Coordinates of N, CA and C in Angstrom, one line a residue:
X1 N 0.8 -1.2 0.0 CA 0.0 0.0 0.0 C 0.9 1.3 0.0
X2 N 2.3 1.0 -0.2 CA 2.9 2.4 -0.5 C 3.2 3.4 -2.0
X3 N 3.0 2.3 -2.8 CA 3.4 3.0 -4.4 C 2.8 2.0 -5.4
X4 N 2.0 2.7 -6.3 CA 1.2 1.8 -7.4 C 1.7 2.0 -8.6
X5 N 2.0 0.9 -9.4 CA 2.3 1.0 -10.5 C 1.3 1.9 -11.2
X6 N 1.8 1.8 -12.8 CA 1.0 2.4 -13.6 C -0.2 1.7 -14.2
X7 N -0.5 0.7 -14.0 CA -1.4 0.0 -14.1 C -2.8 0.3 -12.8
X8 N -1.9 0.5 -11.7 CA -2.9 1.3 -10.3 C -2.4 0.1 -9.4
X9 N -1.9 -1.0 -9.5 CA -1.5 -2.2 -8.8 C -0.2 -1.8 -7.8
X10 N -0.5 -2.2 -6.6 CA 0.8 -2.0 -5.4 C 1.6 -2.8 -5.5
X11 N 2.8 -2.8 -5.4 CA 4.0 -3.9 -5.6 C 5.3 -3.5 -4.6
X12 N 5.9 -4.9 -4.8 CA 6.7 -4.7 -4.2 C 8.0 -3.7 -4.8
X13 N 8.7 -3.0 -3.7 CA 9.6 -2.1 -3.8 C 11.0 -2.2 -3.3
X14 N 11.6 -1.5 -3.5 CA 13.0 -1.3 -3.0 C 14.2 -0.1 -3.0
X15 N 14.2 0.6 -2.1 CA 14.7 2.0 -2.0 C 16.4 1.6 -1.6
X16 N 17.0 2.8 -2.4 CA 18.3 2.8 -2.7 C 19.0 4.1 -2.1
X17 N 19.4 3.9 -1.0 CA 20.0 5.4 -0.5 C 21.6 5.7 -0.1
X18 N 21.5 6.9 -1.1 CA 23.0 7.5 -0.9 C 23.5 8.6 0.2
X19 N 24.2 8.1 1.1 CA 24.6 9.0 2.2 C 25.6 10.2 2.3
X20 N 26.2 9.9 1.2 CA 27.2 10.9 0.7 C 26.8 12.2 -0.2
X21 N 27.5 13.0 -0.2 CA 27.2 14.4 -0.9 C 27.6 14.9 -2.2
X22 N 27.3 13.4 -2.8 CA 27.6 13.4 -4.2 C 26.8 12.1 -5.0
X23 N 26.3 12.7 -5.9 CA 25.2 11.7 -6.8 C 26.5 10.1 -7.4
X24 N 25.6 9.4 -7.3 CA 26.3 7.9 -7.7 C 25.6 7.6 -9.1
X25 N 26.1 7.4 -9.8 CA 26.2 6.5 -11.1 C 26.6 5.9 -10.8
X26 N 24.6 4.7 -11.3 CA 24.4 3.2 -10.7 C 23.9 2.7 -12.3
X27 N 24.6 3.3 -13.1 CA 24.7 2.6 -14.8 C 25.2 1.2 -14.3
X28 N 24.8 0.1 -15.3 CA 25.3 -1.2 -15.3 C 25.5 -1.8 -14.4
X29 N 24.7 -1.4 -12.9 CA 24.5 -2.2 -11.7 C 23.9 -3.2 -12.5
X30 N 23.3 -4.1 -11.4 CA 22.4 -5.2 -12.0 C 21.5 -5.5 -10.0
X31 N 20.1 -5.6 -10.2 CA 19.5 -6.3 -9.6 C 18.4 -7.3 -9.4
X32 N 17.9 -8.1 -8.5 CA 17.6 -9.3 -9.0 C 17.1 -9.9 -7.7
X33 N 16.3 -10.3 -7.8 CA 15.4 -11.5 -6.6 C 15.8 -12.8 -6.5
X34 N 16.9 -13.5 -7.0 CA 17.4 -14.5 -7.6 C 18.4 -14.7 -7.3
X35 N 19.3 -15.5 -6.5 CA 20.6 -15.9 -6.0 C 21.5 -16.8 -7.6
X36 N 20.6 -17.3 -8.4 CA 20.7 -18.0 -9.3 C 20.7 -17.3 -10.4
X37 N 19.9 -16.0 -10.5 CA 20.3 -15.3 -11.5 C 20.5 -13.5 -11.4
X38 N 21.7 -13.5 -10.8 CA 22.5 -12.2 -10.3 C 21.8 -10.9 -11.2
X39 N 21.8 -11.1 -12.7 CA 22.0 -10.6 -13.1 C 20.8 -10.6 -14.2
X40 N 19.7 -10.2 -13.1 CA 18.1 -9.9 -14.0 C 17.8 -8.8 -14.4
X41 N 18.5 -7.8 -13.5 CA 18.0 -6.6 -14.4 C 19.0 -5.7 -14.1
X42 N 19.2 -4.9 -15.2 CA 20.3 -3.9 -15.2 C 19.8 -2.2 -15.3
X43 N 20.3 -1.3 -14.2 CA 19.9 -0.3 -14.1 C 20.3 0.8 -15.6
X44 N 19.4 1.3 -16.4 CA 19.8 1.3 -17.7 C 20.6 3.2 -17.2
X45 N 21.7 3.5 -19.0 CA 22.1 4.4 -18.3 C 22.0 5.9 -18.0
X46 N 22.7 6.7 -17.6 CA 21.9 7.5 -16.6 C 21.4 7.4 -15.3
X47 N 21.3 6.5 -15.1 CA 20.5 6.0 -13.7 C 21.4 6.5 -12.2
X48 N 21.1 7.1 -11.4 CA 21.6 7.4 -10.8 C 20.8 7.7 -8.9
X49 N 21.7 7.7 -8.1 CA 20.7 7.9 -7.0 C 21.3 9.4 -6.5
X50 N 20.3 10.4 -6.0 CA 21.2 11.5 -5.9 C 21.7 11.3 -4.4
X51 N 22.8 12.6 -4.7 CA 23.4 13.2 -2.9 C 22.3 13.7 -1.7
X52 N 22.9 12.2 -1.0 CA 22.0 12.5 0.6 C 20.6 12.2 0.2
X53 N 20.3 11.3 -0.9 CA 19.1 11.4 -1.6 C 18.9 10.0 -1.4
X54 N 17.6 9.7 -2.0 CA 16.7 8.0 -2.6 C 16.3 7.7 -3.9
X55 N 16.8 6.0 -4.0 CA 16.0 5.9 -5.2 C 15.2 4.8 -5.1
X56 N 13.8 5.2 -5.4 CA 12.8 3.8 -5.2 C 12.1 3.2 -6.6
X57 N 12.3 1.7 -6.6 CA 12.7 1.1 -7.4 C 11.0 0.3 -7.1
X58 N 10.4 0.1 -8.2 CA 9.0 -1.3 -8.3 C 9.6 -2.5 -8.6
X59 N 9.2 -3.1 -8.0 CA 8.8 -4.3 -9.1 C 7.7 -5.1 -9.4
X60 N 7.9 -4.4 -10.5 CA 6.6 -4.6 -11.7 C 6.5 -5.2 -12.7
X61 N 5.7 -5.9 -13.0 CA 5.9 -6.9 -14.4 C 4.8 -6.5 -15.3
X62 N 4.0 -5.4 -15.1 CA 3.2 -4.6 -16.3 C 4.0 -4.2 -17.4
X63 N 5.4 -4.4 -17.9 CA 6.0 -4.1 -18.9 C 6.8 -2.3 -19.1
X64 N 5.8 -1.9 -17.5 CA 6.5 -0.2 -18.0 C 7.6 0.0 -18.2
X65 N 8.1 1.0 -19.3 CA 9.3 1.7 -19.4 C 10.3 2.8 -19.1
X66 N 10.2 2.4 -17.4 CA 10.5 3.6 -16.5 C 11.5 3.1 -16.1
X67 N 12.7 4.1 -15.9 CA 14.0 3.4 -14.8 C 13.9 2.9 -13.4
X68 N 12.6 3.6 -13.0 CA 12.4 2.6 -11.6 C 11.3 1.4 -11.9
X69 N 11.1 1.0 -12.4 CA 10.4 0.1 -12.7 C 10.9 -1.1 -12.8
X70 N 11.0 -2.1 -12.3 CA 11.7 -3.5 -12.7 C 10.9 -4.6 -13.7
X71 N 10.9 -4.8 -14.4 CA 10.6 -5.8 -16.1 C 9.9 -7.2 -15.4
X72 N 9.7 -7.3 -13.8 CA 9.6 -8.6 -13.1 C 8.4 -8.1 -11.8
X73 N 8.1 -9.3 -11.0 CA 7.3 -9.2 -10.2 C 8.2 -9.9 -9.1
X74 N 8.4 -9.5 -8.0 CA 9.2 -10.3 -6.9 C 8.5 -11.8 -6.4
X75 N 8.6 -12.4 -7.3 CA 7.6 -13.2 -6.8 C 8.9 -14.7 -6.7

């Protein structure tokens, strides 16, 4: 019940926070629900979390084309 996809569906999430006073380029990270497969989804580039900032991340398997959006459902 914290953040709805674009479809209007709640999903699961996952927030990314930078403590330092300088934005991170998080190009060609990779995250994943998967111990077996490390390397499900790759933060496309650009992607970045800002300084002293957050980045919150869906996972969503409605197909959206957003950088916080994940291509999957945590399931």
């Amino acid at each position: 019940s914290f953040i709805k996809d674009n479809a209007g569906e709640y999903e699961d999430w996952v927030e990314l926070y930078n403590p330092t006073g300088t934005a991170v380029d998080i190009t060609g990270y990779w995250l994943s629900n998967r111990i077996s497969n490390p390397m499900k989804w790759e933060f496309p580039a650009g992607t970045s979390v800002p300084a002293n900032g957050y980045l919150v991340v869906l996972f969503s398997g409605t197909g959206d084309y957003d950088p916080n959006y994940l291509g999957y459902r945590n399931t």
